[in-house]
PDB file of C-alpha atoms in Angstrom:
ATOM      1  CA  MET A   1     -26.570 -37.357 131.767  1.00 36.00           C
ATOM      2  CA  LEU A   2     -28.343 -34.092 133.000  1.00 32.00           C
ATOM      3  CA  ARG A   3     -28.538 -35.392 136.420  1.00 34.00           C
ATOM      4  CA  GLY A   4     -24.576 -36.336 136.576  1.00 35.00           C
ATOM      5  CA  LEU A   5     -23.790 -32.746 135.211  1.00 33.00           C
ATOM      6  CA  VAL A   6     -25.904 -31.292 137.894  1.00 33.00           C
ATOM      7  CA  ILE A   7     -24.259 -33.592 140.718  1.00 32.00           C
ATOM      8  CA  ALA A   8     -20.862 -32.534 139.103  1.00 36.00           C
ATOM      9  CA  LEU A   9     -21.557 -28.882 139.320  1.00 39.00           C
ATOM     10  CA  ALA A  10     -22.853 -29.105 142.711  1.00 38.00           C
ATOM     11  CA  VAL A  11     -19.778 -30.676 144.052  1.00 34.00           C
ATOM     12  CA  VAL A  12     -17.690 -27.926 142.188  1.00 40.00           C
ATOM     13  CA  VAL A  13     -19.890 -25.379 143.747  1.00 40.00           C
ATOM     14  CA  GLY A  14     -19.827 -26.786 147.105  1.00 39.00           C
ATOM     15  CA  VAL A  15     -16.012 -27.036 147.237  1.00 32.00           C
ATOM     16  CA  VAL A  16     -15.360 -23.591 145.906  1.00 36.00           C
ATOM     17  CA  ALA A  17     -17.930 -21.883 148.114  1.00 36.00           C
ATOM     18  CA  TYR A  18     -16.446 -23.758 151.075  1.00 32.00           C
ATOM     19  CA  VAL A  19     -12.924 -22.545 150.073  1.00 32.00           C
ATOM     20  CA  ALA A  20     -13.942 -18.966 149.434  1.00 35.00           C
ATOM     21  CA  THR A  21     -16.075 -18.498 152.539  1.00 34.00           C
ATOM     22  CA  SER A  22     -14.354 -20.792 155.260  1.00 34.00           C
ATOM     23  CA  GLY A  23     -11.862 -19.752 157.649  1.00 35.00           C
ATOM     24  CA  GLY A  24     -11.160 -16.662 159.597  1.00 32.00           C
ATOM     25  CA  ASP A  25      -8.203 -14.117 159.818  1.00 31.00           C
ATOM     26  CA  ASP A  26      -6.482 -16.244 162.580  1.00 30.00           C
ATOM     27  CA  GLU A  27      -7.156 -19.548 161.040  1.00 30.00           C
ATOM     28  CA  GLN A  28      -4.154 -21.108 159.159  1.00 28.00           C
ATOM     29  CA  ALA A  29      -4.451 -23.093 156.141  1.00 29.00           C
ATOM     30  CA  ALA A  30      -4.180 -26.879 156.387  1.00 30.00           C
ATOM     31  CA  PRO A  31      -1.252 -28.384 154.727  1.00 31.00           C
ATOM     32  CA  ALA A  32      -2.114 -29.518 151.079  1.00 34.00           C
ATOM     33  CA  GLU A  33      -3.168 -33.174 150.800  1.00 38.00           C
ATOM     34  CA  GLN A  34      -1.110 -35.615 148.763  1.00 35.00           C
ATOM     35  CA  GLY A  35      -2.463 -34.953 145.291  1.00 43.00           C
ATOM     36  CA  GLU A  36      -4.057 -31.789 146.068  1.00 58.00           C
ATOM     37  CA  ALA A  37      -3.195 -28.618 143.972  1.00 75.00           C
ATOM     38  CA  ALA A  38      -0.980 -26.076 145.664  1.00 90.00           C
ATOM     39  CA  ALA A  39      -1.490 -22.406 145.466  1.00 94.00           C
ATOM     40  CA  ARG A  40       1.254 -20.131 144.694  1.00 96.00           C
ATOM     41  CA  ILE A  41       1.818 -16.421 143.943  1.00 96.00           C
ATOM     42  CA  VAL A  42       2.384 -15.584 140.194  1.00 97.00           C
ATOM     43  CA  SER A  43       3.109 -12.539 138.240  1.00 97.00           C
ATOM     44  CA  GLU A  44       0.965 -11.526 135.417  1.00 96.00           C
ATOM     45  CA  GLU A  45       3.345 -12.682 133.087  1.00 97.00           C
ATOM     46  CA  GLU A  46       3.380 -16.316 134.644  1.00 97.00           C
ATOM     47  CA  LEU A  47      -0.557 -16.317 134.610  1.00 98.00           C
ATOM     48  CA  ALA A  48      -0.299 -15.450 131.060  1.00 97.00           C
ATOM     49  CA  ASP A  49       2.076 -18.393 130.408  1.00 97.00           C
ATOM     50  CA  VAL A  50      -0.217 -20.727 132.140  1.00 96.00           C
ATOM     51  CA  ALA A  51      -3.163 -19.531 130.255  1.00 96.00           C
ATOM     52  CA  SER A  52      -1.384 -19.711 126.940  1.00 96.00           C
ATOM     53  CA  THR A  53      -0.608 -23.461 127.660  1.00 94.00           C
ATOM     54  CA  SER A  54      -3.938 -24.304 129.151  1.00 93.00           C
ATOM     55  CA  GLU A  55      -6.425 -26.558 127.083  1.00 89.00           C
ATOM     56  CA  THR A  56      -9.171 -24.282 128.415  1.00 89.00           C
ATOM     57  CA  PRO A  57      -9.682 -20.686 128.766  1.00 95.00           C
ATOM     58  CA  VAL A  58      -8.494 -19.150 132.257  1.00 97.00           C
ATOM     59  CA  TYR A  59     -10.440 -16.140 133.480  1.00 98.00           C
ATOM     60  CA  TRP A  60      -9.165 -13.429 135.718  1.00 98.00           C
ATOM     61  CA  ALA A  61     -10.491  -9.713 136.568  1.00 97.00           C
ATOM     62  CA  GLY A  62      -7.361  -7.967 135.387  1.00 96.00           C
ATOM     63  CA  GLU A  63      -4.666  -6.248 137.470  1.00 95.00           C
ATOM     64  CA  MET A  64      -5.805  -4.860 140.907  1.00 95.00           C
ATOM     65  CA  ASP A  65      -4.002  -2.162 142.889  1.00 93.00           C
ATOM     66  CA  GLY A  66      -2.028  -3.578 145.921  1.00 91.00           C
ATOM     67  CA  ALA A  67      -3.080  -7.437 145.201  1.00 95.00           C
ATOM     68  CA  GLU A  68      -1.043 -10.376 144.613  1.00 96.00           C
ATOM     69  CA  ILE A  69      -2.431 -13.126 142.164  1.00 97.00           C
ATOM     70  CA  GLU A  70      -2.732 -16.401 143.801  1.00 97.00           C
ATOM     71  CA  LEU A  71      -2.967 -19.289 141.269  1.00 97.00           C
ATOM     72  CA  THR A  72      -4.288 -22.683 142.057  1.00 96.00           C
ATOM     73  CA  GLU A  73      -4.442 -25.263 139.121  1.00 95.00           C
ATOM     74  CA  GLU A  74      -6.306 -28.590 139.238  1.00 92.00           C
ATOM     75  CA  ALA A  75      -7.024 -31.151 136.438  1.00 88.00           C
ATOM     76  CA  ASP A  76     -10.074 -29.371 134.928  1.00 92.00           C
ATOM     77  CA  SER A  77     -10.173 -26.048 137.001  1.00 95.00           C
ATOM     78  CA  VAL A  78      -7.990 -22.886 137.637  1.00 97.00           C
ATOM     79  CA  LEU A  79      -8.629 -20.474 140.612  1.00 96.00           C
ATOM     80  CA  VAL A  80      -7.240 -16.961 140.541  1.00 97.00           C
ATOM     81  CA  ARG A  81      -7.459 -15.104 143.797  1.00 97.00           C
ATOM     82  CA  TYR A  82      -6.524 -11.436 144.645  1.00 97.00           C
ATOM     83  CA  LEU A  83      -4.664 -11.558 147.806  1.00 95.00           C
ATOM     84  CA  GLU A  84      -3.674  -8.718 150.060  1.00 90.00           C
ATOM     85  CA  GLU A  85      -0.181  -8.184 151.647  1.00 83.00           C
ATOM     86  CA  ASP A  86      -0.640  -9.907 154.844  1.00 84.00           C
ATOM     87  CA  ASP A  87      -2.605 -12.908 153.368  1.00 89.00           C
ATOM     88  CA  GLU A  88      -1.069 -16.231 153.389  1.00 88.00           C
ATOM     89  CA  VAL A  89      -0.883 -18.251 150.142  1.00 91.00           C
ATOM     90  CA  GLY A  90      -3.450 -21.147 150.190  1.00 87.00           C
ATOM     91  CA  ALA A  91      -5.187 -19.871 153.238  1.00 84.00           C
ATOM     92  CA  ALA A  92      -9.002 -20.023 153.043  1.00 77.00           C
ATOM     93  CA  ARG A  93     -10.381 -16.399 153.637  1.00 64.00           C
ATOM     94  CA  ALA A  94     -13.908 -15.079 153.015  1.00 58.00           C
ATOM     95  CA  GLN A  95     -12.792 -11.566 152.081  1.00 83.00           C
ATOM     96  CA  ARG A  96     -10.838 -12.023 148.730  1.00 93.00           C
ATOM     97  CA  ILE A  97     -12.104 -11.745 145.135  1.00 96.00           C
ATOM     98  CA  ALA A  98     -11.831 -15.037 143.220  1.00 96.00           C
ATOM     99  CA  ILE A  99     -12.405 -16.270 139.713  1.00 98.00           C
ATOM    100  CA  GLY A 100     -12.606 -19.852 139.057  1.00 97.00           C
ATOM    101  CA  SER A 101     -12.527 -21.406 135.408  1.00 98.00           C
ATOM    102  CA  TYR A 102     -14.227 -24.864 135.239  1.00 97.00           C
ATOM    103  CA  ALA A 103     -13.981 -27.131 132.368  1.00 96.00           C
ATOM    104  CA  LEU A 104     -17.206 -29.156 132.168  1.00 95.00           C
ATOM    105  CA  PRO A 105     -18.364 -31.540 129.544  1.00 94.00           C
ATOM    106  CA  ASN A 106     -21.159 -29.062 128.614  1.00 95.00           C
ATOM    107  CA  PRO A 107     -20.806 -25.791 130.621  1.00 97.00           C
ATOM    108  CA  ARG A 108     -23.940 -24.077 129.032  1.00 96.00           C
ATOM    109  CA  LYS A 109     -26.196 -27.099 129.884  1.00 96.00           C
ATOM    110  CA  ALA A 110     -24.690 -27.111 133.445  1.00 95.00           C
ATOM    111  CA  LEU A 111     -25.272 -23.439 133.916  1.00 96.00           C
ATOM    112  CA  ASN A 112     -28.994 -23.801 132.645  1.00 95.00           C
ATOM    113  CA  ALA A 113     -29.517 -26.704 135.091  1.00 93.00           C
ATOM    114  CA  PHE A 114     -28.112 -24.571 137.796  1.00 93.00           C
ATOM    115  CA  ALA A 115     -30.339 -21.738 137.034  1.00 95.00           C
ATOM    116  CA  GLU A 116     -33.414 -23.877 137.732  1.00 94.00           C
ATOM    117  CA  THR A 117     -32.198 -24.640 141.290  1.00 92.00           C
ATOM    118  CA  PRO A 118     -34.729 -23.380 143.722  1.00 94.00           C
ATOM    119  CA  GLY A 119     -33.447 -19.833 144.920  1.00 94.00           C
ATOM    120  CA  ALA A 120     -31.155 -19.277 141.962  1.00 95.00           C
ATOM    121  CA  THR A 121     -31.263 -15.785 140.432  1.00 94.00           C
ATOM    122  CA  MET A 122     -30.658 -15.372 136.725  1.00 94.00           C
ATOM    123  CA  THR A 123     -29.680 -11.990 135.098  1.00 93.00           C
ATOM    124  CA  GLU A 124     -28.064 -11.057 132.001  1.00 93.00           C
ATOM    125  CA  ALA A 125     -24.535  -9.270 131.481  1.00 94.00           C
ATOM    126  CA  ALA A 126     -23.126  -7.722 128.253  1.00 92.00           C
ATOM    127  CA  GLY A 127     -20.514  -9.824 126.731  1.00 90.00           C
ATOM    128  CA  VAL A 128     -21.226 -12.909 128.714  1.00 92.00           C
ATOM    129  CA  GLY A 129     -25.101 -13.377 128.581  1.00 93.00           C
ATOM    130  CA  LYS A 130     -26.675 -15.359 131.114  1.00 95.00           C
ATOM    131  CA  VAL A 131     -25.317 -15.070 134.629  1.00 96.00           C
ATOM    132  CA  VAL A 132     -26.696 -17.094 137.613  1.00 97.00           C
ATOM    133  CA  ILE A 133     -26.427 -16.025 141.179  1.00 94.00           C
ATOM    134  CA  SER A 134     -25.956 -19.023 143.520  1.00 88.00           C
ATOM    135  CA  PRO A 135     -28.875 -19.569 145.838  1.00 87.00           C
ATOM    136  CA  GLY A 136     -26.702 -20.842 148.686  1.00 85.00           C
ATOM    137  CA  ALA A 137     -24.015 -18.396 148.354  1.00 85.00           C
ATOM    138  CA  ARG A 138     -25.150 -14.965 146.871  1.00 85.00           C
ATOM    139  CA  LYS A 139     -21.651 -13.732 146.555  1.00 92.00           C
ATOM    140  CA  ASN A 140     -20.965 -16.277 144.076  1.00 94.00           C
ATOM    141  CA  VAL A 141     -21.981 -15.536 140.420  1.00 96.00           C
ATOM    142  CA  TYR A 142     -21.671 -17.930 137.241  1.00 97.00           C
ATOM    143  CA  PHE A 143     -21.364 -17.518 133.608  1.00 98.00           C
ATOM    144  CA  VAL A 144     -20.329 -19.635 130.724  1.00 97.00           C
ATOM    145  CA  ASP A 145     -17.613 -18.448 128.149  1.00 95.00           C
ATOM    146  CA  PRO A 146     -18.742 -17.511 124.674  1.00 92.00           C
ATOM    147  CA  ASP A 147     -17.240 -20.884 123.206  1.00 92.00           C
ATOM    148  CA  ASN A 148     -18.949 -22.927 125.799  1.00 94.00           C
ATOM    149  CA  GLU A 149     -15.691 -24.450 126.975  1.00 94.00           C
ATOM    150  CA  VAL A 150     -15.786 -23.335 130.763  1.00 97.00           C
ATOM    151  CA  GLN A 151     -17.947 -22.291 133.291  1.00 98.00           C
ATOM    152  CA  VAL A 152     -16.645 -19.038 135.153  1.00 98.00           C
ATOM    153  CA  GLU A 153     -17.395 -18.472 138.844  1.00 97.00           C
ATOM    154  CA  VAL A 154     -16.810 -14.976 140.193  1.00 97.00           C
ATOM    155  CA  TYR A 155     -16.676 -14.614 144.107  1.00 95.00           C
ATOM    156  CA  ALA A 156     -16.523 -11.192 145.925  1.00 94.00           C
ATOM    157  CA  PRO A 157     -16.829 -10.259 149.567  1.00 93.00           C
ATOM    158  CA  ASP A 158     -19.833  -8.564 148.610  1.00 90.00           C
ATOM    159  CA  ALA A 159     -22.603  -9.802 146.305  1.00 90.00           C
ATOM    160  CA  LYS A 160     -22.966  -6.444 144.453  1.00 93.00           C
ATOM    161  CA  GLN A 161     -19.323  -6.438 144.061  1.00 94.00           C
ATOM    162  CA  ALA A 162     -19.430  -9.793 142.377  1.00 95.00           C
ATOM    163  CA  ILE A 163     -22.184  -9.184 139.914  1.00 95.00           C
ATOM    164  CA  GLY A 164     -20.546  -5.783 139.332  1.00 95.00           C
ATOM    165  CA  LEU A 165     -17.252  -7.327 138.257  1.00 96.00           C
ATOM    166  CA  VAL A 166     -19.129  -9.477 135.721  1.00 96.00           C
ATOM    167  CA  ARG A 167     -21.264  -6.562 134.488  1.00 95.00           C
ATOM    168  CA  SER A 168     -18.102  -4.304 134.263  1.00 95.00           C
ATOM    169  CA  GLY A 169     -16.585  -6.496 131.673  1.00 95.00           C
ATOM    170  CA  LYS A 170     -13.429  -6.735 133.828  1.00 96.00           C
ATOM    171  CA  VAL A 171     -13.743 -10.611 134.150  1.00 97.00           C
ATOM    172  CA  GLN A 172     -11.980 -11.732 130.969  1.00 96.00           C
ATOM    173  CA  PRO A 173      -9.811 -14.658 129.563  1.00 97.00           C
ATOM    174  CA  VAL A 174      -6.224 -14.159 130.627  1.00 97.00           C
ATOM    175  CA  GLY A 175      -4.149 -12.745 127.589  1.00 86.00           C
TER     176      GLY A 175
END
């Protein structure tokens, strides 16, 4: 069971890390594959509506000056990215803050297993408890919501910014 959770987590982490860190400013996003979730720009109100109908908590980092909210929903995950004016919706770019909420069978158990990965760093943050910094992508940090419903991933262009967002308490459920 634990092995399955670790494999599932590794796949999720790999996909999110790839999406968050691949591409360049000149690269165009590939068209969505059939069945693949489409990203879209939403208002704060639309994001709140999505969160209110979601079976699991949806996390974000609040309103950010000059940023549009991009939302991507999949079966068991929601990704909120903060795009700048010239960014294309759905384009993979490394320099944008992103908050992922992933419904896993036992998020805390998965996070604990991830914390044991060679090179992973664990720290604590007020309000969220254990925070794990990815060994392969130091700009990605993870924690579990207090009710053990979702694992939250915070990506930022700078590793200090990612952990700073978590420690600041800005990363919260929508609503």
